Structures are given as structure tokens and as C-alpha cells.
Coordinates of C-alpha atoms in Angstrom, one line a residue:
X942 CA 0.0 0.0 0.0
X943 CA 1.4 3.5 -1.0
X944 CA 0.3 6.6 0.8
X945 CA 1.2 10.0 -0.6
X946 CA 1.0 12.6 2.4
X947 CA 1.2 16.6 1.5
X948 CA 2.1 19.3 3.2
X949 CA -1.5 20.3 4.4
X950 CA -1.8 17.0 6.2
X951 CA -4.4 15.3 3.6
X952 CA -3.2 11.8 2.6
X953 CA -3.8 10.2 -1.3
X954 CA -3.7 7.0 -2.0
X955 CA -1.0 6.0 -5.3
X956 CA -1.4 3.0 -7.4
X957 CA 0.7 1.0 -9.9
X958 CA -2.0 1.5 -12.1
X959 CA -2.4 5.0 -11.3
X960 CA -1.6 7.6 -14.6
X961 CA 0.5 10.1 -12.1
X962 CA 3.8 10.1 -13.8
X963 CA 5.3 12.6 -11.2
X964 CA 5.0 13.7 -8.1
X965 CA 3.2 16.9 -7.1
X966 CA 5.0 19.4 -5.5
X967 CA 2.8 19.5 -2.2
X968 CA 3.5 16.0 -2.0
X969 CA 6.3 15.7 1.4
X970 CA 6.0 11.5 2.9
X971 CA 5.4 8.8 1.1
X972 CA 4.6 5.8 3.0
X973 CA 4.8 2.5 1.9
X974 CA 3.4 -0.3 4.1
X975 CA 4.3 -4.0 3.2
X976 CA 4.7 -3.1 -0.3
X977 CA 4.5 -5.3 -3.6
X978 CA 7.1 -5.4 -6.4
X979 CA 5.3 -3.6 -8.4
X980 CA 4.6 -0.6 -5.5
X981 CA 8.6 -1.0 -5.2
X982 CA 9.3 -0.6 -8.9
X983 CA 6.4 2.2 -9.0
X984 CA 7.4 4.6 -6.2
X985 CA 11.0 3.8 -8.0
X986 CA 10.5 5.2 -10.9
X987 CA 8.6 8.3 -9.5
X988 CA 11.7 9.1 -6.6
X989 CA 14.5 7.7 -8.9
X990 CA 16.2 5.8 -6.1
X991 CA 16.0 1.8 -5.2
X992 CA 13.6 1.2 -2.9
X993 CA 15.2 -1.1 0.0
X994 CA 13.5 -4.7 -0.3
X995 CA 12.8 -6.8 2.7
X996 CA 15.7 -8.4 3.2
X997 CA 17.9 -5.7 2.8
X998 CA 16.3 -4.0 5.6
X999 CA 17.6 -6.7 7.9
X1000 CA 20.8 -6.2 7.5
X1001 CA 22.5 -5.4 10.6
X1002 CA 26.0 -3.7 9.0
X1003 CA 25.8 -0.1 10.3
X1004 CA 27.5 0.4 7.0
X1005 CA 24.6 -0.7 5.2
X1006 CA 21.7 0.6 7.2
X1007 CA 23.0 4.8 7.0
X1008 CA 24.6 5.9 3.8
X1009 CA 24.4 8.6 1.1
X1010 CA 24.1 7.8 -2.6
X1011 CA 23.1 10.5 -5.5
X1012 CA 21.9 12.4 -2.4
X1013 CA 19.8 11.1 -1.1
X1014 CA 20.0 9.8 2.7
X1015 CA 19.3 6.0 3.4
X1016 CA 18.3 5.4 7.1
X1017 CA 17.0 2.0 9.1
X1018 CA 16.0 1.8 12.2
X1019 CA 14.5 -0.9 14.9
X1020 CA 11.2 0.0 15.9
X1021 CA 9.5 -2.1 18.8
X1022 CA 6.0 -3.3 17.5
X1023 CA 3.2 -4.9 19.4
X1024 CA 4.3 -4.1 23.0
X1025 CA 0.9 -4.3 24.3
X1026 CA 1.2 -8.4 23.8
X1027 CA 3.2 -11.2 25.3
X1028 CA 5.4 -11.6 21.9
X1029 CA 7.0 -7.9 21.1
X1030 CA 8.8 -8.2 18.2
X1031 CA 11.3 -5.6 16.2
X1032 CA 10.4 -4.6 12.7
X1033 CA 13.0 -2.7 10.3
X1034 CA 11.7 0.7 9.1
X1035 CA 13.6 2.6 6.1
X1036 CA 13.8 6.4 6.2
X1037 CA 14.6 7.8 2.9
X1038 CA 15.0 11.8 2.8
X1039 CA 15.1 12.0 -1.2
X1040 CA 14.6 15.9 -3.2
X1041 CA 13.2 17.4 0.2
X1042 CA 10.8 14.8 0.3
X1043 CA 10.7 11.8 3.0
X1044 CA 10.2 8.1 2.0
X1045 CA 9.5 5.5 4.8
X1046 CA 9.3 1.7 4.2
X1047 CA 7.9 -0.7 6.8
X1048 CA 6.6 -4.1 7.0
X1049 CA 4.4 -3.6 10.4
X1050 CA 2.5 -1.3 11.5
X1051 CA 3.9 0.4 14.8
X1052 CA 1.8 2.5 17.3
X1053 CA 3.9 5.4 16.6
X1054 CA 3.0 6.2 13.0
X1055 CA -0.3 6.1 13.8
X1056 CA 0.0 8.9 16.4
X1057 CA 1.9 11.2 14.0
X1058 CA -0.4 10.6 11.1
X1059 CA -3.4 11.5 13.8
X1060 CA -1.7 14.8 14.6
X1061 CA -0.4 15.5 10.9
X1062 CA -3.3 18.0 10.1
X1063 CA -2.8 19.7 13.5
X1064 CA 0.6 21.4 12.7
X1065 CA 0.8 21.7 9.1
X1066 CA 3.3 24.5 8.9
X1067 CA 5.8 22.5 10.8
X1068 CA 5.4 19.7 7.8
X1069 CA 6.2 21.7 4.8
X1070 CA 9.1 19.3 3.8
X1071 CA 10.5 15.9 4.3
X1072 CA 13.4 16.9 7.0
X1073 CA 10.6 18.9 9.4
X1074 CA 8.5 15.3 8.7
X1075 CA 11.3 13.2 10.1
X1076 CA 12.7 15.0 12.9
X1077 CA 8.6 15.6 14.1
X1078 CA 8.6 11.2 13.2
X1079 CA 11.2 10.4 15.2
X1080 CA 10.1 12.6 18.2
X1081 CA 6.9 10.7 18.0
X1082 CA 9.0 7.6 18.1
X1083 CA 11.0 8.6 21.0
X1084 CA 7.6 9.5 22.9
X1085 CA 6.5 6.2 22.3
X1086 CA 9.1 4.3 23.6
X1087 CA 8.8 6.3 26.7
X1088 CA 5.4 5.6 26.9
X1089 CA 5.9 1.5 26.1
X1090 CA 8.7 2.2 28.9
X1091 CA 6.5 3.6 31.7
X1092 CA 4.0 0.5 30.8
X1093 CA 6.8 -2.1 31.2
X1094 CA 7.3 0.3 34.7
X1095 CA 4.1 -0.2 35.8
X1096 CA 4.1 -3.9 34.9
X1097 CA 7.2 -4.3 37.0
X1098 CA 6.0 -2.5 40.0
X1099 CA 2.9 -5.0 40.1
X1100 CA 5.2 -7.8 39.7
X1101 CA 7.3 -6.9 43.0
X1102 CA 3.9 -6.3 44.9
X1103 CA 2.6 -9.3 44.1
X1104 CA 6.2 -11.5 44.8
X1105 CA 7.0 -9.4 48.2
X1106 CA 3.5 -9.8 49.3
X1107 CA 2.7 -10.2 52.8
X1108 CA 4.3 -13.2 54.4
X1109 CA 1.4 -14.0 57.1
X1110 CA -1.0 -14.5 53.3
X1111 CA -0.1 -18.0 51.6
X1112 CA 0.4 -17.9 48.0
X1113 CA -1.3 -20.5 45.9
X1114 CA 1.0 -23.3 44.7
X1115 CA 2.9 -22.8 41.6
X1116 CA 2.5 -19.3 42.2
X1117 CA 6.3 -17.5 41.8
X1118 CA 6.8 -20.5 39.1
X1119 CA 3.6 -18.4 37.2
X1120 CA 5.0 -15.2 38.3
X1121 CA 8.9 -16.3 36.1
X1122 CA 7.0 -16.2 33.0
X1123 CA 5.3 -12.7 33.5
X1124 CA 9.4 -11.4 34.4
X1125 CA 10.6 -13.3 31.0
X1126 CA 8.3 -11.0 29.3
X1127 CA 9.4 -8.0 30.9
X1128 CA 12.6 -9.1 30.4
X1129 CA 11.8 -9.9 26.8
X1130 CA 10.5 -6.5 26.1
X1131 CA 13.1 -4.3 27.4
X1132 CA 15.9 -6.2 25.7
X1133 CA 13.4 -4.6 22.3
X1134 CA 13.5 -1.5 23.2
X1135 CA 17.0 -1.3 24.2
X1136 CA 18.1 -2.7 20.7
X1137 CA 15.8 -0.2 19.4
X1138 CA 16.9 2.6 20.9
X1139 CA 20.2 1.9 20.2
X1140 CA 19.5 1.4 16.6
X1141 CA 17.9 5.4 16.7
X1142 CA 20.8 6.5 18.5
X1143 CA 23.1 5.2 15.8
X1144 CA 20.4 6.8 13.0
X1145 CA 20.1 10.2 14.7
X1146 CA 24.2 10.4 15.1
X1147 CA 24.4 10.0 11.3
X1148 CA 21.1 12.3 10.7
X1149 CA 22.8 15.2 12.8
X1150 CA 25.9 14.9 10.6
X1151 CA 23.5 15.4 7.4
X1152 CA 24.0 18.4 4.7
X1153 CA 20.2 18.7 4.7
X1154 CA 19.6 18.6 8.4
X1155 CA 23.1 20.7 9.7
X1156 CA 21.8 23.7 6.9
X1157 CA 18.5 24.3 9.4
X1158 CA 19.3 25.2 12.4
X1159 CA 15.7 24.7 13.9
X1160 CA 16.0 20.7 12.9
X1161 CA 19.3 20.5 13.9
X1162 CA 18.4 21.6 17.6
X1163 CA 15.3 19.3 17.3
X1164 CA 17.6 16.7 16.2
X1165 CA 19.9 17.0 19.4
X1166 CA 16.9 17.2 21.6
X1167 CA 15.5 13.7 20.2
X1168 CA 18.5 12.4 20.5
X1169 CA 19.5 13.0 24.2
X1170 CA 15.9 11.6 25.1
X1171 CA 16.8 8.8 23.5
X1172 CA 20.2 8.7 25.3
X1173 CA 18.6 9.1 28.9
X1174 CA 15.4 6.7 27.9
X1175 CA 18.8 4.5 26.8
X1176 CA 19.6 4.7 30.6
X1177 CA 16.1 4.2 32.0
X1178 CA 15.9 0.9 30.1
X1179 CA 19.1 -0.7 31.7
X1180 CA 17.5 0.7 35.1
X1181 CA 14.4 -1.3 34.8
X1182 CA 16.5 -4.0 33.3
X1183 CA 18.4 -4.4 36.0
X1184 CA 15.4 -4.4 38.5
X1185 CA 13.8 -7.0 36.1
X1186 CA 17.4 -9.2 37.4
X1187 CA 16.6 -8.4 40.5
X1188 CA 12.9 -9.6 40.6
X1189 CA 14.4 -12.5 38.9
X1190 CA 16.9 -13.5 41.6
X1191 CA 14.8 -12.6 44.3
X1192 CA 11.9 -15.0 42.7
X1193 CA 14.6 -18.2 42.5
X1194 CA 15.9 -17.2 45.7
X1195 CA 12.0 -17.3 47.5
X1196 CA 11.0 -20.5 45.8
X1197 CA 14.6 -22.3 46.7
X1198 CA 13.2 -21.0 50.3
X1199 CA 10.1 -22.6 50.0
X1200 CA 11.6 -25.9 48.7
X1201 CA 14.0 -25.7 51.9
X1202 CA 11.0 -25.0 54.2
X1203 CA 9.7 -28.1 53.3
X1204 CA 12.4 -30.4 53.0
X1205 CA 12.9 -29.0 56.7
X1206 CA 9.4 -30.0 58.1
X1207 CA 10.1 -33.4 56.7
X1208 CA 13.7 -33.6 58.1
X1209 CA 12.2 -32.3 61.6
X1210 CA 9.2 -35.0 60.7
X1211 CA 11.9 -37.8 60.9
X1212 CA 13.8 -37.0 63.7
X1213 CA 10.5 -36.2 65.8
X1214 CA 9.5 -40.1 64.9
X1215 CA 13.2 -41.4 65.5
X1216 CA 12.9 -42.1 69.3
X1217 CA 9.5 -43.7 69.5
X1218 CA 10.3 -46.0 66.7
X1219 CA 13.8 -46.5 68.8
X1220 CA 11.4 -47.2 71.7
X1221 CA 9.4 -49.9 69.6
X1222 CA 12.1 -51.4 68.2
X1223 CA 13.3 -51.9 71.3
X1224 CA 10.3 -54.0 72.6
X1225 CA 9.5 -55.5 69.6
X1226 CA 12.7 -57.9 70.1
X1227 CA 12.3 -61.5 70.4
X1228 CA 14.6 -62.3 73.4
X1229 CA 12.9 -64.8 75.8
X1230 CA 13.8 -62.9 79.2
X1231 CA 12.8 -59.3 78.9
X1232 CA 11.8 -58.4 82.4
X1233 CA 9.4 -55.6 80.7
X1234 CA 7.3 -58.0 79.0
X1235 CA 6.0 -59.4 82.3
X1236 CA 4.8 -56.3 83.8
X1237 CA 1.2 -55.7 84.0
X1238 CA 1.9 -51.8 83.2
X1239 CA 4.7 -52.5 80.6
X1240 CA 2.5 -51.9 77.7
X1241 CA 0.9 -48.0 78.4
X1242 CA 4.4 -47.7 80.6
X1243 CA 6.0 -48.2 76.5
X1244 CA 3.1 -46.3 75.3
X1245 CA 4.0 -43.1 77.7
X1246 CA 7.6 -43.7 76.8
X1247 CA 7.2 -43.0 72.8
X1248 CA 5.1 -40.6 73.2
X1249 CA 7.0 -38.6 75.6
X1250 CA 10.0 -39.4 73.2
X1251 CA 8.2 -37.8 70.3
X1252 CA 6.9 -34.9 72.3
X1253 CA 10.3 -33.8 74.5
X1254 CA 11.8 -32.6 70.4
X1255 CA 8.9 -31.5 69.3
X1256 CA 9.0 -28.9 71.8
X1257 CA 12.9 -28.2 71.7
X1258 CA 12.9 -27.6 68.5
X1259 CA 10.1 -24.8 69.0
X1260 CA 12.1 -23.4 71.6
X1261 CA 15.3 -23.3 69.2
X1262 CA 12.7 -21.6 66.2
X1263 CA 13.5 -24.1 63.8
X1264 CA 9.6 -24.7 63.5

């Protein structure tokens, strides 16, 4: 699907099939989402420039993902998509700045293009070219990491309430065993957005450095400003990363305690049981003189004795707090 966006905010739809030879001049994006061949070799032959395929987007060469050729700038970037499920994923977005104009190509859908095509038709004066349209783009990007960021926050926080939780309330069985695969997606989703704010980093270093971004001084300050959010939301992520560790550890180390609390009652069990079994043992020999055997008490007498036996550590070990 091609979408031609101009400067006013209004968005056309182009076709292969479509008799527009050349581009108009109000038109500044061009977005092409999951394109065919034949939108490839179309949108080709209106720009003049090869259109990055799918596979060339994945390569992970800086070298190949920034570069200059016949002037035009080639940019890809990481974008995090579906962070609202269990199963983020990274999808490879092309950002083309070719004759003023800006090209984007992109296999998903992420929740950030949707926001700035939403607010396109609010500013339109600061959209009158393809530079303004990708310095505004990636500032919705960087937004939206921060927001996907605070949600993987508050995620977290519920996590450590629910694992610290009062120790007088049991938790259900296979409870912190549940809670590991709630932290692997945490986990999961920060090491996304980590790679993909370090693939915009890497973009807006070579973007800065740009003839057609360095000759406007206005997008060259945006440019900076994008860039050292993304630098401090860079640091925020290996923050909560390293709390996700933390809730980690602390989950292994509370179900090894668990396990050891009830290998312990069964240790204590044994021991507790040890003497009275001693006790029968004893009188359940078959010697032929056992002066025991002939009292008329003997029996309760043994009876008193094993339970007293079983009683006398039971209590110690109270006393000692081991139960």
C-alpha cells in the first residue's frame, strides 16, 4: 500500500495502475506499508532511487543501514511493534529523505506512526518538507518508547507487589513458578527496546551529521533534543533492566526458600518419629527374658515412653525456632 502525504496533512492514495507520472509538489511522505514489487518498482520510478527490499532491511551492517548515494539519505531503524502483547517483536523501518521529500518503508504497523499521522493536520506549517516530517517522526518515536517504557514500569511494580507480598497470606501453589513467565516477558520486552533505541541512536548520530539537516538550524536543535531523550530513555531501560534481574533473583531465591522450608518439616518430621520408633524397636525384640514384658503396666508404661520421646523434640525444637 502507497500513501502519498502533502504538506497540508491530507493523505492520497497511489497505485501501480495509477496515470500520475510525477509527483506533485505538495507532496512531502510517502509511505509505503508492506509493499508489492510492483509498488517497489512504481514509487522507484517516481523518486528515482531503489527502494530497500525486505531483506535488505535486515541487514544489521551499520554500513549498510546509514549511507548517502546520489543524495539522497538511506536510514534504518528498529522500531519495537506490538508491545501491548506477550510476543514484542522488532520490525525494520527505512527512512529515505530524497529531493526534500521523505520516503519511509515498513513491513508492520507500529503504534507510533499512527499517532503522528493523527496529529499530521494539526501542525501543518511545521510539515512543509521531508526533514521537518522526520525530525517531528522520530520525536513521535522517541515519545513512544517512553510511553511503552512507563507501561513495562508499571508492569514491573505490580510484579514486585505481588512477589514481596505479605508473608502471614499464603500464596497458591505454583504461584512464583507463574510469576517467572510474567518477568521473561518484561525481560523480553526491554531487551526490544534497548536494541531499538540503540539502533535510533546510531540513526540520529548519522542524521545530525546530514547536509540537509546541519543547513537548518531549527531541525538541527530538534535533532539534538530527540536524541538525548533517547540517550537518557537509553539509561532508563538498563535501570528497569536491572530491577527485572533483581525480581528475577529474588523469585529463585523465595522458591529455593520454599523448597528448603519443606524439605525442613520433613527432616524435623523424621527426627520427631526417631525415638519412638527407637522405643518400639526396642520391645518389639524376640529375646525370651525381657523383664518388661511381664509387667502388667509395661505396655501403656511403653506407650508413655514413645510418646514422651516424640513430644520432649517437638518442643525443643520450638524453643530453638527451627519450626
Amino acid at each position: 500500500m502507497i500513501n502519498a502525504y502533502r504538506s497540508n496533512g491530507s493523505v492520497t492514495a497511489l497505485t501501480p495502475a495509477a496515470s500520475l507520472t510525477h509527483l506533485p509538489d505538495d507532496i512531502v511522505w510517502i509511505d509505503l506499508i508492506d509493499p508489492s514489487p510492483d509498488e517497489d518498482h512504481y514509487v522507484e520510478s517516481l523518486l528515482g532511487i531503489d527502494v530497500p527490499t525486505r531483506d535488505e532491511l535486515k541487514d544489521i551492517e551499520p554500513s549498510s543501514r546509514l549511507y548517502v548515494e546520489h543524495g539522497s539519505v538511506f536510514m534504518t531503524a528498529s522500531l519495537v511493534w506490538r508491545a501491548e502483547s506477550n510476543t514484542p517483536r522488532l520490525t525494520d523501518v527505512a527512512f529515505i529523505l530524497v529531493n526534500d521529500r521523505l520516503l519511509t518503508v515498513r513491513y508492520a504497523d507500529p503504534k507510533s506512526f499512527s499517532l503522528f499521522i493523527a496529529a499530521l493536520g494539526r501542525a501543518p506549517e511545521d510539515n512543509g518538507n521531508g526533514r521537518s516530517l522526520l525530525a517531528h517522526l522520530l520525536e513521535t518515536i522517541a515519545d513512544r518508547t517512553a510511553e511503552i517504557l512507563e507501561q513495562a514500569i508499571a508492569r514491573i511494580d505490580h510484579l514486585s507487589t505481588d512477589i514481596f507480598r505479605d508473608r502471614e497470606t499464603r500464596r497458591p501453589p505454583k504461584f512464583l513458578e507463574a510469576k517467572l513467565a510474567d518477568i521473561a516477558e518484561c525481560h523480553r520486552l526491554i531487551g526490544k527496546v534497548r536494541d531499538s533505541l540503540g539502533s535510533l541512536s546510531r540513526m540520529l548520530t548519522f542524521l545530525m551529521n546530514a547536509q540537509a539537516i546541519t543547513c537548518d538550524p531549527g531541525l538541527s536543535s530538534l535533532c539534538s533534543t530527540v536524541a538525548r531523550d533517547i540517550a537518557t530513555l537509553s539509561e532508563h531501560a538498563g535501570f528497569v533492566a536491572a530491577n527485572i534481574s533483581f525480581l528475577l533473583d529474588a523469585s529463585l531465591g523465595l522458591i529455593n526458600v520454599e523448597q528448603n522450608a519443606i524439605i525442613k518439616i520433613f527432616s524435623i518430621a523424621s527426627v520427631v518419629f526417631l525415638p519412638p520408633t527407637l522405643v518400639a524397636s526396642i520391645y518389639g525384640m524376640n529375646f525370651a527374658h525381657m523383664p518388661e514384658l511381664g509387667w502388667t503396666l509395661g505396655y501403656p508404661l511403653a506407650l508413655c515412653v514413645m510418646i514422651l520421646s516424640a513430644v520432649v523434640p517437638f518442643f525443643f525444637f520450638r524453643w530453638k525456632g527451627w519450626l
